[in-house]
Protein backbone atom coordinates (compact mmCIF):
# COMPACT_ATOMS: atom_id res chain seq x y z
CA UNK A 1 43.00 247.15 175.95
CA UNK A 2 44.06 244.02 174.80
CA UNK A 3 44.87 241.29 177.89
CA UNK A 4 47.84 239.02 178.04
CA UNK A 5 46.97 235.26 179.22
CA UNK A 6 49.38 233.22 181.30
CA UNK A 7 52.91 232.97 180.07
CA UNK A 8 51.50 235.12 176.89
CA UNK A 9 53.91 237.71 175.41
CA UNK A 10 53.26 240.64 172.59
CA UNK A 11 56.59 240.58 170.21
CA UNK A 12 56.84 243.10 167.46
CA UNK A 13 57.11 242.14 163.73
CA UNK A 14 59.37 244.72 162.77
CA UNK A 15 59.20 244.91 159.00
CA UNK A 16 55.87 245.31 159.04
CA UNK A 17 55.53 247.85 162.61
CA UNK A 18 53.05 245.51 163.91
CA UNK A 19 52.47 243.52 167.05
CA UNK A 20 52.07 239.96 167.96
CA UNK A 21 50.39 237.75 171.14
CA UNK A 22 52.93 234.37 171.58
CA UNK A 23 53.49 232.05 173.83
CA UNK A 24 56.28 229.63 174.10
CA UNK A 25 54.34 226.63 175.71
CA UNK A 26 51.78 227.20 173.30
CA UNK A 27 52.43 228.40 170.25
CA UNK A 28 55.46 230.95 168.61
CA UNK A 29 55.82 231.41 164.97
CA UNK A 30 58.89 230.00 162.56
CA UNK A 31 60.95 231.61 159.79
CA UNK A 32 58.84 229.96 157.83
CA UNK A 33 55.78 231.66 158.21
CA UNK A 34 57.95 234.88 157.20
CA UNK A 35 59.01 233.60 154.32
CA UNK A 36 55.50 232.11 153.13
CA UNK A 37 54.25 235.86 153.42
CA UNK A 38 56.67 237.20 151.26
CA UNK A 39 56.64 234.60 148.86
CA UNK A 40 53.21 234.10 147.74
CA UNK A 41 51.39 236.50 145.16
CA UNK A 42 49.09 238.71 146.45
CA UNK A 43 46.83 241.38 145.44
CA UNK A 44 47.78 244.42 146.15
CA UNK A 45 44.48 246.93 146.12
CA UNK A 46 41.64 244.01 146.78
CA UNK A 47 40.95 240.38 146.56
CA UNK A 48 39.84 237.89 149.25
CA UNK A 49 42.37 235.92 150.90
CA UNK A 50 43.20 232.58 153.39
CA UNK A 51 45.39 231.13 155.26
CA UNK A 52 44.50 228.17 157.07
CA UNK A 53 46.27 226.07 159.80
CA UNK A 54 46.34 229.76 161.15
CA UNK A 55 48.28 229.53 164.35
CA UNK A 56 48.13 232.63 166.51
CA UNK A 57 47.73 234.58 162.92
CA UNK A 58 50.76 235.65 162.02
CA UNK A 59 51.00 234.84 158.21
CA UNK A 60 47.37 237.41 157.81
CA UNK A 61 49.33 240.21 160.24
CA UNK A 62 52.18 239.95 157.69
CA UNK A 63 49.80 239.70 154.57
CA UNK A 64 48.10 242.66 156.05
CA UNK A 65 51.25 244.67 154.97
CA UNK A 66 50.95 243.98 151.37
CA UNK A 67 47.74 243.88 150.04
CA UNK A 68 44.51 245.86 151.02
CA UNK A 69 42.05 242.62 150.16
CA UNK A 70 40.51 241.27 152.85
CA UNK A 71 42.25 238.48 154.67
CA UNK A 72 40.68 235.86 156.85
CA UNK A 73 42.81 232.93 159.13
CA UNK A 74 41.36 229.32 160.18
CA UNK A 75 42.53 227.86 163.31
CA UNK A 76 41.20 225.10 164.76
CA UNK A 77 43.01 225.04 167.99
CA UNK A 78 41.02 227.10 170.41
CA UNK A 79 43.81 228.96 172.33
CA UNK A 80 46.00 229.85 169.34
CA UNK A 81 42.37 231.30 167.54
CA UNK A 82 41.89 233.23 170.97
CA UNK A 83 45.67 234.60 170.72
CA UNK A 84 44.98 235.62 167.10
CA UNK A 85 41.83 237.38 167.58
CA UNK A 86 43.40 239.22 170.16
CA UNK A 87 46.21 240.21 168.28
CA UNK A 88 44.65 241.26 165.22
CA UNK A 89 42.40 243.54 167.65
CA UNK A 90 45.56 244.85 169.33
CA UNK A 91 46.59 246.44 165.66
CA UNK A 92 43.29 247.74 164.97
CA UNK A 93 42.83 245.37 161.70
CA UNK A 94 39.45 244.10 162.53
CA UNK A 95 37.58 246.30 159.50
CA UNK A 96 40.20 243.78 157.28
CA UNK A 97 41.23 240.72 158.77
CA UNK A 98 39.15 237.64 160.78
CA UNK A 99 39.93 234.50 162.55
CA UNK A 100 37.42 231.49 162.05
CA UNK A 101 37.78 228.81 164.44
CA UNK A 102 36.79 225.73 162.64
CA UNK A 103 38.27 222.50 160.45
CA UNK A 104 39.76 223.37 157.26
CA UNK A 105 37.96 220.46 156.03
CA UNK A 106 34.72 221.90 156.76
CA UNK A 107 35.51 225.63 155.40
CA UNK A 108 34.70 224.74 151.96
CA UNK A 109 31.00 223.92 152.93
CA UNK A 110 31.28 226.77 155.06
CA UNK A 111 32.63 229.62 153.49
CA UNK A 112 31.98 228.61 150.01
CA UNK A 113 33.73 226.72 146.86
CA UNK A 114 35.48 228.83 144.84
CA UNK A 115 35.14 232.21 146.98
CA UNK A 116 39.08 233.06 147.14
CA UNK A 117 41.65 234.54 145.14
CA UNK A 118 44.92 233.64 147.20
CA UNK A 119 45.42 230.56 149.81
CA UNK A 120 48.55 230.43 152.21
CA UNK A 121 49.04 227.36 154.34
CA UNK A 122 51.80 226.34 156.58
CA UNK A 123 50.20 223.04 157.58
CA UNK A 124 52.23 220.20 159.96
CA UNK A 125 54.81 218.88 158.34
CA UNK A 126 55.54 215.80 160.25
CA UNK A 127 53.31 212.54 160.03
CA UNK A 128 51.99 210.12 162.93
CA UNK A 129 53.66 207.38 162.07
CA UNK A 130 55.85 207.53 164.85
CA UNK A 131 54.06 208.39 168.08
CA UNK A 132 57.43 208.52 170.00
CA UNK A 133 57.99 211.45 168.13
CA UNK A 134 55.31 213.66 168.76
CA UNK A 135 55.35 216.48 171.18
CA UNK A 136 53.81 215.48 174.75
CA UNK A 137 52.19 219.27 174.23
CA UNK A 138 49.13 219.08 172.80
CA UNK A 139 49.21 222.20 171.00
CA UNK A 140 52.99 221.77 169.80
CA UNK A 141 52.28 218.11 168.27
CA UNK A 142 49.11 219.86 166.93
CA UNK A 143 50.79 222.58 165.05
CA UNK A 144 53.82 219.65 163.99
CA UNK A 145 52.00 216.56 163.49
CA UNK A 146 49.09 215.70 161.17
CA UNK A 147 46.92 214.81 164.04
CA UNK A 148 43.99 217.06 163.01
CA UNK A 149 45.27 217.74 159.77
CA UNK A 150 47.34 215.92 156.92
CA UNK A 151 48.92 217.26 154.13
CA UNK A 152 46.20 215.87 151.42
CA UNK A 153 43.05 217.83 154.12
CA UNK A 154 45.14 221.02 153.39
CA UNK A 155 45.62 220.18 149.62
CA UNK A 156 42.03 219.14 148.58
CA UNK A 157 40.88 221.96 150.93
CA UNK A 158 42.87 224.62 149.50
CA UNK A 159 41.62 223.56 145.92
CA UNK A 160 38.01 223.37 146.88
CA UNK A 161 38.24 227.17 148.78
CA UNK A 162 40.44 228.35 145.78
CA UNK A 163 38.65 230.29 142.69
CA UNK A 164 39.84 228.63 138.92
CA UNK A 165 43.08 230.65 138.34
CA UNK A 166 43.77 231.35 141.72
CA UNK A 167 46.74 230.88 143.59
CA UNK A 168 47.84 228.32 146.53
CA UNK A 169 51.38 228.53 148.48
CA UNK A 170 52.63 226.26 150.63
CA UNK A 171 55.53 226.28 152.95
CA UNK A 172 56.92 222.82 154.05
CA UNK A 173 60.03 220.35 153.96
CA UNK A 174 62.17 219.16 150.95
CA UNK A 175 61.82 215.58 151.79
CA UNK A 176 57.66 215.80 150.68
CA UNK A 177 57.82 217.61 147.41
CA UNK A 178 57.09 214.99 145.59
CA UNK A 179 54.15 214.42 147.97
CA UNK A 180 52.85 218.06 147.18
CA UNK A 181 53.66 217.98 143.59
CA UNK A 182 51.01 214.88 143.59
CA UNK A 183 48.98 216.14 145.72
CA UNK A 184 48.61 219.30 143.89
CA UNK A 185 47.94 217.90 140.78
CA UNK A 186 45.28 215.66 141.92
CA UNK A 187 43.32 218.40 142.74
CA UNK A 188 43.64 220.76 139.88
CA UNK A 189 46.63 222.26 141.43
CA UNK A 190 49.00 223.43 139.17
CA UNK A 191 52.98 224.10 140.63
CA UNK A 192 54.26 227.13 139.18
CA UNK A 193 56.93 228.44 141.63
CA UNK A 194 59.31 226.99 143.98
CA UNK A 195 61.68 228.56 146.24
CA UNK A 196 64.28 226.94 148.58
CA UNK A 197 65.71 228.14 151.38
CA UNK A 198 69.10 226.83 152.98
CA UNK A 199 70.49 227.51 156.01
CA UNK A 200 74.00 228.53 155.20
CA UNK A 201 75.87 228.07 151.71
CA UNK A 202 76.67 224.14 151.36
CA UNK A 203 74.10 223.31 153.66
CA UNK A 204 70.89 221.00 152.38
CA UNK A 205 67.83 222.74 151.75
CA UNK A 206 65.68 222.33 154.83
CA UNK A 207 62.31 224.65 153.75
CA UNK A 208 60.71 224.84 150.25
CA UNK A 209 57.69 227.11 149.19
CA UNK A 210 55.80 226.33 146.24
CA UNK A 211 53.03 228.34 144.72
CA UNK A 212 49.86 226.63 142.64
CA UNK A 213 47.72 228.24 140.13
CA UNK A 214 43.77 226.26 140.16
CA UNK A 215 43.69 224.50 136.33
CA UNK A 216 47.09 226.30 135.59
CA UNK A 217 49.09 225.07 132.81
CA UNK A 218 52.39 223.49 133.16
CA UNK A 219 55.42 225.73 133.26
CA UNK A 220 57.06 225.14 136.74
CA UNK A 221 60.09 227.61 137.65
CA UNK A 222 62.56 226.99 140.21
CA UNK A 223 63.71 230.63 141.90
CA UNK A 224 66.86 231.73 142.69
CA UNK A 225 67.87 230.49 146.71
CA UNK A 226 67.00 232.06 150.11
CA UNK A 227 70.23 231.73 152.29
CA UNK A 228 69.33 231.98 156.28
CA UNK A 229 72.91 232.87 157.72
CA UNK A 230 76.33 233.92 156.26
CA UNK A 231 79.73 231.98 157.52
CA UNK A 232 79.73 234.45 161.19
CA UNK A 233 75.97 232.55 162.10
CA UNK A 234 74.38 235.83 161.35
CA UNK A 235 71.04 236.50 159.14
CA UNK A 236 72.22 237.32 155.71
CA UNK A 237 71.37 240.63 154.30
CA UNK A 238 68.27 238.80 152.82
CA UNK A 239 66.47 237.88 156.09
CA UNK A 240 67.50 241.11 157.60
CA UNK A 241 65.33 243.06 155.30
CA UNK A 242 62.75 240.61 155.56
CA UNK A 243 62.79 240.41 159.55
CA UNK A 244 63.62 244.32 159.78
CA UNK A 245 62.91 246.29 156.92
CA UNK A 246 66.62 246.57 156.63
């Protein structure tokens, strides 16, 4: 039996019939990590896959719905690796998914150059520039801030864990594309396929995912939108049957 800690609660992930250890003071996944799952390539009979800046694991509980490769998560916050473990345990998905707790910067070294065919990442998106800014919770400005972890550490790492041909996907905000795009080609990082997402119709684009092939060639496409809610503040039929298998 799998225990609950403190203010700890176990959510469902509908779509996908699974279940989920959060916690609002520490840690509670984001559309975004949703939409990362669904968006990136994956294989669907075998491969080895990653997703680093982990959280509680809820981008490999998701993966684990579309591909039978096996899937491994690096967190390096203790608690939300803890809360992770536990939940992967919970749905019996030990014999394909694991939770490091480490540094992405050190995985390379430790798990091997070159060893995987797909890496996810949903890293922080906001810098330290402004301390006022960041969350008096550790773990919050930890997840939200590049404290621990900038967007170039989850770049160069993703390269150096990738295999030549592989893919990387990133979720993140419109206002650093042109940071990725840069970063990404710096280190062999191709762009290939980017997807925004809106939150209503004649709203600004506030999430992009883009997907990188190692030593790809150029031939970037831009794919069709992802609208959040309709003009009643309700999850368009899109989300729905992402969030619920609708």
């Amino acid at each position: 039996m799998v225990k609950l800690k403190e203010d700890e609660r176990l959510d469902y992930l509908l779509a996908e019939d699974l279940r989920i250890i959060q916690s609002p003071s520490v840690f509670a996944f984001s559309l975004d990590a949703v939409l990362l799952a669904r968006f990136v390539y994956v294989p669907i009979q075998k491969g080895n896959l990653l997703d680093l800046c982990s959280g509680n694991g809820v981008i490999p509980l998701f993966l684990s719905a579309r591909t039978k490769g096996q899937i491994t998560g690096v967190e390096i916050q203790e608690r939300l690796y803890d809360m992770a473990v536990r939940s992967i345990a919970y749905n019996g998905l030990e014999n394909r998914l694991q939770m490091i707790h480490g540094d992405i910067k050190e995985m390379a070294k430790r798990l091997g150059y070159g060893k995987f065919d797909v890496i996810t990442c949903n890293p922080p998106y906001f810098t330290t520039q402004e301390a006022g800014e960041i969350n008096p919770n550790e773990h919050l400005a930890i997840a939200r801030h590049e404290i621990l972890c900038t967007l170039e550490d989850a770049i160069k790492s993703s390269s150096d864990l990738v295999r030549q041909g592989g893919k990387v996907a990133f979720v993140h905000r419109p206002g650093r594309l042109m940071d990725i795009i840069t970063l990404m080609r710096k280190y062999r990082l191709e762009p290939k396929r980017i997807q925004f997402v809106y939150p209503k119709i004649g709203k600004e684009a506030n999430t992009l995912m883009i997907e990188a092939i190692k030593d790809g060639s150029p031939d970037l496409k831009i794919l069709p939108p992802i609208i959040v809610y309709n003009e009643n503040d309700e999850y368009t039929k899109e989300i729905r049957a992402i969030l619920y298998g609708e």
